[in-house]
């Protein structure tokens, strides 16, 4: 009797644990032995119950519950296989206008160029082009599947920088250390400690006026560091302007809010703070295995419920008669 009650509970619990891989595919715990062991232990009473039912009960009830338990085992096997054999989630980060080759899914991800409005809205989409099949267009909050791989966008802090000289003429921005040499979008791939806080940092140059500029991102939570500069409660960038030889320029340090403008070292800087996407590539259970297992599980439970309902009605009719 305890076996009979334990198996459905274990099946339901194990299915939830497997489906969690699709809901939270980036969690590293799915690829640990502890997770696989938990699923394996949950499968034991399910398998034992299914075998016992097959030996002892050849009726409709046994077949229905046996099919449901078999479906649960199929789902569990898919979950264990994905957890043990699937690679950890990879976060693919590229500069705007770049292409990333994804050999595991036989595709290439195209990261588009972005302007200030795109960065501010944070709704930039990535297109995945495959050797076979139609291109996949992915937006924030959407999920795309290629076999046992799930693709999602992960927003990362970004800033679009507009630079002008003192006459108001627009200056070309370069990023000598980044593949996207002419991109005006900063993705803050470095960390610098200021006042005990680790802050995202990036750098760029304006060759026409021979300036090298560092940018440090202050979130609203970190903005209390800049309270004396009137930046508390605002997202902002701290700029530090050096000359072409890397020497600090007097008065070349200052804060600018998103959408504002500041003049430092003969350069007028206007940042727009927002986000630019990265691509998360995660292993998940095979959708086909989940579909087959789900049909068996839900179908078996549905038929069992219908059988019990019909039997209840028949018993009630007999008692009335």
XYZ file of N, CA, C and O in Angstrom, residues 106-269:
656
model
N 25.213 23.917 -34.702
C 25.467 24.094 -36.144
C 24.819 25.371 -36.657
O 24.051 25.364 -37.615
N 25.127 26.486 -35.991
C 24.512 27.760 -36.347
C 25.477 28.895 -36.050
O 26.536 28.710 -35.440
N 25.106 30.079 -36.515
C 25.862 31.302 -36.235
C 24.890 32.356 -35.713
O 23.799 32.533 -36.274
N 25.273 33.024 -34.634
C 24.432 34.054 -34.033
C 24.923 35.425 -34.487
O 26.109 35.739 -34.355
N 24.009 36.226 -35.019
C 24.331 37.565 -35.514
C 23.885 38.605 -34.487
O 22.694 38.735 -34.202
N 24.860 39.340 -33.952
C 24.604 40.384 -32.971
C 24.535 41.717 -33.729
O 25.544 42.186 -34.251
N 23.367 42.348 -33.787
C 23.201 43.515 -34.663
C 23.817 44.785 -34.100
O 24.060 44.902 -32.888
N 24.062 45.722 -34.988
C 24.447 47.056 -34.547
C 23.280 47.697 -33.801
O 22.115 47.328 -33.998
N 23.592 48.656 -32.944
C 22.549 49.286 -32.125
C 22.821 50.770 -31.997
O 23.975 51.200 -31.924
N 21.735 51.559 -31.967
C 21.882 52.988 -31.725
C 21.435 53.302 -30.303
O 21.098 52.399 -29.521
N 21.406 54.587 -29.961
C 21.085 54.979 -28.591
C 19.680 54.539 -28.193
O 19.452 54.082 -27.065
N 18.712 54.644 -29.104
C 17.345 54.243 -28.780
C 17.241 52.745 -28.547
O 16.509 52.294 -27.669
N 17.967 51.956 -29.341
C 17.960 50.506 -29.154
C 18.490 50.141 -27.771
O 17.917 49.302 -27.067
N 19.601 50.752 -27.386
C 20.206 50.460 -26.086
C 19.273 50.884 -24.953
O 19.104 50.167 -23.963
N 18.655 52.049 -25.083
C 17.761 52.547 -24.041
C 16.542 51.630 -23.875
O 16.111 51.349 -22.755
N 15.977 51.146 -24.999
C 14.802 50.267 -24.926
C 15.177 48.868 -24.443
O 14.374 48.195 -23.798
N 16.360 48.403 -24.787
C 16.791 47.071 -24.396
C 16.035 45.957 -25.079
O 15.935 44.847 -24.539
N 15.495 46.221 -26.277
C 14.692 45.219 -26.977
C 15.397 44.687 -28.231
O 14.746 44.253 -29.176
N 16.715 44.699 -28.235
C 17.492 44.237 -29.387
C 17.322 42.725 -29.537
O 17.348 41.979 -28.554
N 17.154 42.259 -30.758
C 16.962 40.848 -31.051
C 18.210 40.265 -31.720
O 18.967 40.992 -32.377
N 18.405 38.977 -31.540
C 19.519 38.266 -32.154
C 18.956 37.244 -33.134
O 17.961 36.571 -32.842
N 19.580 37.136 -34.295
C 19.148 36.188 -35.320
C 20.143 35.031 -35.376
O 21.357 35.246 -35.449
N 19.611 33.813 -35.329
C 20.425 32.610 -35.413
C 20.212 31.986 -36.785
O 19.087 31.621 -37.144
N 21.259 31.886 -37.566
C 21.172 31.284 -38.900
C 21.790 29.894 -38.858
O 22.925 29.723 -38.416
N 21.015 28.908 -39.341
C 21.431 27.511 -39.279
C 21.768 26.964 -40.662
O 21.315 27.505 -41.666
N 22.535 25.885 -40.674
C 22.866 25.231 -41.943
C 21.610 24.645 -42.573
O 21.455 24.625 -43.789
N 20.755 24.110 -41.726
C 19.475 23.581 -42.202
C 18.365 24.196 -41.375
O 18.506 24.388 -40.174
N 17.265 24.523 -42.014
C 16.143 25.100 -41.296
C 16.108 26.610 -41.419
O 17.087 27.264 -41.806
N 14.961 27.158 -41.060
C 14.767 28.604 -41.144
C 15.544 29.316 -40.045
O 15.841 28.733 -38.996
N 15.899 30.589 -40.278
C 16.574 31.363 -39.214
C 15.680 31.485 -37.980
O 14.452 31.497 -38.078
N 16.321 31.577 -36.827
C 15.602 31.759 -35.569
C 15.815 33.187 -35.082
O 16.952 33.624 -34.906
N 14.729 33.902 -34.875
C 14.782 35.278 -34.381
C 14.431 35.241 -32.900
O 13.344 34.795 -32.517
N 15.341 35.720 -32.044
C 15.158 35.595 -30.599
C 15.093 36.980 -29.966
O 15.975 37.819 -30.185
N 14.064 37.226 -29.181
C 13.918 38.460 -28.428
C 14.003 38.188 -26.937
O 13.948 37.035 -26.484
N 14.114 39.241 -26.154
C 14.209 39.109 -24.705
C 12.948 38.445 -24.159
O 11.835 38.821 -24.516
N 13.128 37.448 -23.300
C 12.004 36.733 -22.713
C 11.493 35.581 -23.560
O 10.593 34.857 -23.121
N 12.056 35.387 -24.748
C 11.632 34.295 -25.624
C 12.607 33.126 -25.512
O 13.769 33.299 -25.150
N 12.105 31.935 -25.841
C 12.922 30.724 -25.812
C 12.869 30.063 -27.182
O 11.808 29.984 -27.795
N 14.010 29.596 -27.648
C 14.078 28.861 -28.898
C 14.827 27.548 -28.642
O 15.763 27.508 -27.853
N 14.374 26.484 -29.342
C 14.960 25.162 -29.130
C 15.559 24.642 -30.434
O 14.943 24.730 -31.496
N 16.765 24.104 -30.318
C 17.407 23.386 -31.410
C 17.831 22.040 -30.836
O 18.832 21.946 -30.119
N 17.039 20.993 -31.117
C 17.295 19.704 -30.503
C 17.178 19.804 -28.997
O 16.163 20.257 -28.456
N 18.243 19.374 -28.303
C 18.254 19.418 -26.840
C 18.978 20.657 -26.317
O 19.552 20.640 -25.226
N 18.943 21.738 -27.079
C 19.574 23.001 -26.684
C 18.528 24.097 -26.628
O 17.725 24.237 -27.551
N 18.541 24.844 -25.542
C 17.621 25.973 -25.402
C 18.416 27.270 -25.502
O 19.498 27.408 -24.919
N 17.869 28.220 -26.235
C 18.532 29.503 -26.462
C 17.685 30.615 -25.869
O 16.483 30.696 -26.120
N 18.309 31.469 -25.081
C 17.645 32.611 -24.464
C 18.568 33.822 -24.508
O 19.797 33.680 -24.542
N 17.963 35.014 -24.485
C 18.755 36.235 -24.392
C 18.896 36.639 -22.933
O 17.950 36.541 -22.156
N 20.098 37.103 -22.602
C 20.379 37.594 -21.252
C 20.826 39.046 -21.379
O 21.853 39.325 -22.008
N 20.079 39.998 -20.819
C 20.487 41.405 -20.950
C 21.732 41.703 -20.129
O 21.899 41.192 -19.019
N 22.613 42.508 -20.678
C 23.785 42.971 -19.937
C 23.859 44.487 -20.051
O 23.417 45.084 -21.039
N 24.406 45.100 -19.036
C 24.489 46.564 -19.009
C 25.300 47.073 -20.187
O 26.364 46.536 -20.516
N 24.801 48.110 -20.833
C 25.485 48.707 -21.983
C 25.254 50.205 -21.973
O 24.323 50.712 -21.322
N 26.089 50.916 -22.688
C 25.935 52.372 -22.820
C 26.340 52.791 -24.228
O 27.403 52.391 -24.720
N 25.481 53.553 -24.857
C 25.804 54.142 -26.157
C 26.419 55.519 -25.886
O 25.828 56.352 -25.174
N 27.594 55.763 -26.451
C 28.313 57.012 -26.188
C 28.326 57.877 -27.450
O 28.713 57.414 -28.529
N 27.915 59.121 -27.279
C 28.053 60.111 -28.350
C 29.092 61.133 -27.902
O 29.007 61.675 -26.795
N 30.084 61.361 -28.746
C 31.170 62.292 -28.406
C 31.237 63.411 -29.440
O 31.128 63.157 -30.651
N 31.422 64.638 -28.965
C 31.577 65.809 -29.837
C 32.726 66.664 -29.326
O 33.047 66.640 -28.131
N 33.304 67.454 -30.247
C 34.345 68.376 -29.807
C 33.699 69.657 -29.300
O 32.462 69.777 -29.261
N 34.502 70.631 -28.908
C 33.968 71.857 -28.310
C 33.148 72.672 -29.307
O 32.351 73.530 -28.917
N 33.322 72.449 -30.607
C 32.528 73.156 -31.622
C 31.217 72.452 -31.931
O 30.404 72.946 -32.710
N 31.050 71.261 -31.324
C 29.820 70.517 -31.549
C 29.893 69.502 -32.667
O 28.891 68.855 -32.984
N 31.060 69.351 -33.287
C 31.209 68.369 -34.355
C 31.342 66.964 -33.756
O 32.065 66.764 -32.771
N 30.663 66.028 -34.384
C 30.659 64.665 -33.862
C 32.025 64.020 -34.055
O 32.665 64.173 -35.102
N 32.459 63.270 -33.030
C 33.752 62.595 -33.057
C 33.560 61.092 -33.217
O 32.625 60.507 -32.668
N 34.459 60.486 -33.974
C 34.445 59.035 -34.127
C 34.989 58.389 -32.860
O 36.012 58.807 -32.321
N 34.280 57.371 -32.383
C 34.700 56.621 -31.198
C 35.307 55.302 -31.636
O 34.753 54.600 -32.487
N 36.453 54.963 -31.059
C 37.081 53.671 -31.342
C 37.286 52.916 -30.035
O 37.404 53.519 -28.962
N 37.313 51.594 -30.153
C 37.613 50.732 -29.007
C 38.769 49.816 -29.414
O 38.550 48.701 -29.896
N 39.988 50.282 -29.251
C 41.155 49.550 -29.764
C 41.302 48.139 -29.213
O 41.884 47.273 -29.865
N 40.782 47.880 -28.003
C 40.955 46.556 -27.398
C 39.795 45.619 -27.712
O 39.798 44.465 -27.256
N 38.797 46.066 -28.453
C 37.640 45.234 -28.759
C 37.581 44.888 -30.243
O 38.034 45.668 -31.085
N 36.995 43.727 -30.580
C 36.879 43.345 -31.999
C 36.067 44.352 -32.805
O 36.375 44.599 -33.972
N 35.000 44.922 -32.189
C 34.188 45.923 -32.881
C 34.876 47.277 -32.707
O 34.505 48.088 -31.862
N 35.875 47.524 -33.517
C 36.778 48.665 -33.331
C 36.041 50.001 -33.343
O 36.357 50.905 -32.563
N 35.037 50.157 -34.209
C 34.365 51.443 -34.361
C 33.028 51.530 -33.616
O 32.265 52.454 -33.841
N 32.761 50.599 -32.735
C 31.465 50.593 -32.052
C 31.393 51.666 -30.966
O 32.301 51.783 -30.140
N 30.295 52.443 -30.929
C 30.110 53.405 -29.849
C 29.384 52.811 -28.644
O 29.005 53.534 -27.727
N 29.172 51.497 -28.650
C 28.457 50.828 -27.557
C 29.470 50.192 -26.611
O 30.293 49.366 -27.025
N 29.408 50.572 -25.348
C 30.267 49.986 -24.320
C 29.510 48.864 -23.627
O 28.345 49.030 -23.254
N 30.190 47.722 -23.412
C 29.557 46.571 -22.763
C 30.169 46.262 -21.397
O 29.765 45.307 -20.744
N 31.112 47.027 -20.955
C 31.655 46.954 -19.599
C 32.115 45.546 -19.243
O 31.636 44.929 -18.283
N 33.077 45.053 -19.993
C 33.579 43.711 -19.765
C 34.648 43.622 -18.694
O 35.173 42.534 -18.441
N 34.981 44.737 -18.044
C 36.000 44.730 -17.002
C 35.371 45.083 -15.655
O 34.234 45.544 -15.585
N 36.123 44.863 -14.578
C 35.704 45.232 -13.229
C 36.812 46.045 -12.576
O 37.978 45.666 -12.619
N 36.435 47.167 -11.973
C 37.388 48.029 -11.271
C 36.800 48.359 -9.897
O 35.598 48.641 -9.779
N 37.626 48.304 -8.865
C 37.156 48.590 -7.505
C 37.331 50.068 -7.196
O 38.428 50.617 -7.289
N 36.217 50.724 -6.838
C 36.218 52.131 -6.446
C 35.463 52.243 -5.135
O 34.306 51.812 -5.033
N 36.119 52.820 -4.119
C 35.507 53.008 -2.787
C 34.960 51.687 -2.255
O 33.883 51.639 -1.657
N 35.716 50.602 -2.479
C 35.319 49.302 -1.964
C 34.251 48.591 -2.772
O 33.826 47.495 -2.408
N 33.814 49.163 -3.885
C 32.790 48.549 -4.736
C 33.409 48.098 -6.050
O 34.171 48.845 -6.676
N 33.076 46.900 -6.480
C 33.516 46.409 -7.792
C 32.542 46.929 -8.838
O 31.362 46.569 -8.835
N 33.026 47.802 -9.716
C 32.170 48.456 -10.695
C 32.526 48.026 -12.120
O 33.699 47.862 -12.455
N 31.511 47.840 -12.984
C 31.786 47.552 -14.394
C 32.525 48.724 -15.038
O 32.212 49.894 -14.774
N 33.491 48.394 -15.886
C 34.309 49.442 -16.511
C 34.584 49.105 -17.966
O 34.543 47.944 -18.380
N 34.863 50.142 -18.742
C 35.212 49.980 -20.143
C 36.046 51.181 -20.555
O 36.253 52.114 -19.759
N 36.537 51.185 -21.790
C 37.377 52.289 -22.253
C 37.175 52.481 -23.747
O 36.824 51.553 -24.475
N 37.414 53.704 -24.203
C 37.333 54.018 -25.629
C 38.227 55.216 -25.907
O 38.828 55.794 -24.983
N 38.314 55.587 -27.171
C 39.175 56.697 -27.568
C 38.469 57.564 -28.599
O 37.556 57.112 -29.298
N 38.909 58.812 -28.659
C 38.440 59.738 -29.705
C 39.695 60.230 -30.432
O 40.291 61.256 -30.049
N 40.139 59.515 -31.450
C 41.427 59.814 -32.095
C 41.534 61.229 -32.651
O 42.625 61.816 -32.651
N 40.431 61.820 -33.114
C 40.497 63.144 -33.735
C 40.996 64.206 -32.771
O 41.638 65.184 -33.191
N 40.698 64.045 -31.471
C 41.160 65.030 -30.486
C 42.172 64.406 -29.521
O 42.492 64.985 -28.487
N 42.636 63.213 -29.850
C 43.694 62.541 -29.103
C 43.353 62.392 -27.617
O 44.091 62.841 -26.741
N 42.230 61.748 -27.383
C 41.814 61.508 -26.011
C 41.533 60.012 -25.797
O 40.968 59.342 -26.661
N 41.966 59.517 -24.622
C 41.626 58.177 -24.174
C 40.709 58.323 -22.962
O 41.008 59.091 -22.038
N 39.615 57.591 -22.974
C 38.574 57.814 -21.966
C 38.182 56.494 -21.324
O 37.888 55.508 -22.011
N 38.171 56.493 -19.999
C 37.672 55.343 -19.241
C 36.260 55.670 -18.751
O 35.964 56.818 -18.410
N 35.415 54.641 -18.707
C 34.035 54.817 -18.254
C 33.727 53.777 -17.184
O 34.023 52.589 -17.364
N 33.125 54.216 -16.082
C 32.773 53.326 -14.980
C 31.265 53.449 -14.728
O 30.748 54.562 -14.551
N 30.599 52.306 -14.705
C 29.140 52.307 -14.569
C 28.727 52.265 -13.098
O 29.174 51.397 -12.332
N 27.846 53.193 -12.708
C 27.277 53.244 -11.369
C 25.779 52.944 -11.478
O 25.020 53.716 -12.091
N 25.354 51.819 -10.902
C 23.927 51.509 -10.859
C 23.265 52.383 -9.796
O 23.932 53.111 -9.042
N 21.929 52.311 -9.716
C 21.225 53.074 -8.676
C 21.677 52.637 -7.288
O 21.800 53.460 -6.381
N 21.946 51.326 -7.134
C 22.385 50.822 -5.834
C 23.783 51.329 -5.474
O 24.084 51.564 -4.298
N 24.636 51.501 -6.477
C 26.006 51.961 -6.225
C 26.128 53.482 -6.217
O 27.193 54.012 -5.917
N 25.040 54.162 -6.569
C 25.133 55.609 -6.764
C 25.366 56.389 -5.475
O 25.713 57.574 -5.532
N 25.186 55.752 -4.313
C 25.435 56.470 -3.060
C 26.901 56.873 -2.936
O 27.223 57.825 -2.222
N 27.785 56.136 -3.639
C 29.201 56.518 -3.640
C 29.363 57.921 -4.208
O 30.236 58.693 -3.792
N 28.509 58.258 -5.167
C 28.606 59.552 -5.851
C 27.604 60.566 -5.301
O 27.239 61.511 -5.984
N 27.167 60.387 -4.058
C 26.152 61.278 -3.495
C 26.617 62.730 -3.486
O 25.841 63.655 -3.747
N 27.908 62.934 -3.210
C 28.428 64.303 -3.158
C 28.397 64.982 -4.523
O 28.413 66.213 -4.620
N 28.333 64.174 -5.596
C 28.265 64.742 -6.956
C 26.830 64.876 -7.453
O 26.611 65.153 -8.627
N 25.875 64.634 -6.577
C 24.475 64.767 -6.966
C 23.960 63.620 -7.801
O 22.946 63.770 -8.493
N 24.605 62.457 -7.740
C 24.213 61.321 -8.570
C 23.453 60.251 -7.790
O 23.083 59.227 -8.352
N 23.249 60.443 -6.498
C 22.570 59.430 -5.692
C 21.170 59.170 -6.244
O 20.400 60.087 -6.506
N 20.862 57.885 -6.435
C 19.541 57.508 -6.932
C 19.436 57.462 -8.442
O 18.351 57.198 -8.969
N 20.552 57.705 -9.143
C 20.523 57.713 -10.611
C 21.568 56.746 -11.172
O 22.659 56.591 -10.593
N 21.229 56.121 -12.306
C 22.258 55.429 -13.075
C 23.152 56.487 -13.713
O 22.648 57.486 -14.241
N 24.438 56.251 -13.687
C 25.350 57.249 -14.263
C 26.664 56.598 -14.661
O 26.951 55.456 -14.303
N 27.443 57.344 -15.418
C 28.791 56.922 -15.788
C 29.787 57.926 -15.241
O 29.566 59.138 -15.302
N 30.879 57.413 -14.706
C 32.008 58.248 -14.318
C 33.040 58.165 -15.438
O 33.516 57.082 -15.782
N 33.361 59.323 -16.031
C 34.347 59.377 -17.112
C 35.671 59.907 -16.574
O 35.698 60.829 -15.745
N 36.757 59.311 -17.050
C 38.109 59.807 -16.748
C 38.837 59.966 -18.073
O 39.067 58.988 -18.785
N 39.179 61.225 -18.417
C 39.752 61.546 -19.724
C 41.263 61.748 -19.596
O 41.722 62.548 -18.759
N 42.021 61.010 -20.423
C 43.473 61.151 -20.474
C 43.872 61.657 -21.858
O 43.084 61.599 -22.817
N 45.119 62.144 -21.952
C 45.607 62.543 -23.264
C 46.067 61.314 -24.047
O 45.954 60.177 -23.568
N 46.581 61.528 -25.230
C 46.938 60.423 -26.110
C 48.054 59.565 -25.540
O 48.198 58.390 -25.906
N 48.850 60.131 -24.617
C 49.942 59.377 -24.000
C 49.495 58.671 -22.729
O 50.286 57.996 -22.066
N 48.215 58.810 -22.354
C 47.695 58.159 -21.164
C 47.868 58.960 -19.897
O 47.671 58.431 -18.791
N 48.215 60.260 -20.012
C 48.374 61.118 -18.832
C 47.035 61.780 -18.491
O 46.312 62.233 -19.394
N 46.723 61.827 -17.200
C 45.469 62.429 -16.758
C 45.426 63.910 -17.110
O 46.444 64.615 -17.025
N 44.256 64.384 -17.516
C 44.055 65.795 -17.852
C 43.400 66.482 -16.659
O 42.422 65.970 -16.104
N 43.922 67.621 -16.202
C 43.289 68.335 -15.083
C 41.810 68.610 -15.369
O 41.449 69.064 -16.453
N 40.976 68.285 -14.383
C 39.537 68.488 -14.561
C 38.910 67.506 -15.523
O 37.798 67.756 -16.014
N 39.586 66.405 -15.784
C 39.094 65.442 -16.775
C 38.279 64.311 -16.191
O 38.107 63.274 -16.852
N 37.791 64.467 -14.972
C 36.983 63.424 -14.345
C 35.613 63.997 -13.985
O 35.518 65.095 -13.427
N 34.551 63.274 -14.328
C 33.217 63.754 -13.992
C 32.141 62.730 -14.277
O 32.348 61.775 -15.018
N 30.957 62.949 -13.652
C 29.813 62.057 -13.816
C 28.848 62.613 -14.855
O 28.707 63.833 -15.013
N 28.161 61.691 -15.522
C 27.091 62.075 -16.445
C 25.956 61.069 -16.317
O 26.198 59.856 -16.318
N 24.729 61.583 -16.191
C 23.560 60.699 -16.168
C 23.213 60.262 -17.586
O 23.632 60.878 -18.567
N 22.413 59.212 -17.660
C 21.930 58.763 -18.964
C 21.103 59.864 -19.610
O 20.185 60.417 -18.998
N 21.448 60.224 -20.844
C 20.757 61.286 -21.561
C 21.326 62.667 -21.320
O 20.919 63.629 -21.976
N 22.278 62.780 -20.394
C 22.893 64.075 -20.110
C 24.163 64.270 -20.903
O 24.577 63.410 -21.687
N 24.806 65.404 -20.711
C 26.049 65.733 -21.423
C 27.028 66.363 -20.446
O 26.644 67.156 -19.579
N 28.283 65.991 -20.581
C 29.329 66.589 -19.768
C 30.523 66.868 -20.660
O 30.808 66.120 -21.597
N 31.217 67.991 -20.390
C 32.417 68.332 -21.153
C 33.632 68.117 -20.274
O 33.761 68.705 -19.194
N 34.556 67.268 -20.753
C 35.774 66.939 -20.021
C 36.939 66.887 -20.993
O 36.866 66.188 -22.011
N 38.000 67.624 -20.697
C 39.202 67.568 -21.514
C 38.971 67.913 -22.969
O 39.611 67.337 -23.853
N 38.035 68.815 -23.245
C 37.778 69.226 -24.622
C 36.867 68.264 -25.386
O 36.754 68.372 -26.614
N 36.205 67.350 -24.681
C 35.285 66.398 -25.316
C 33.934 66.476 -24.610
O 33.865 66.448 -23.382
N 32.869 66.597 -25.397
C 31.513 66.566 -24.848
C 30.967 65.144 -24.986
O 30.843 64.624 -26.088
N 30.658 64.547 -23.841
C 30.235 63.153 -23.803
C 28.766 63.062 -23.396
O 28.351 63.650 -22.390
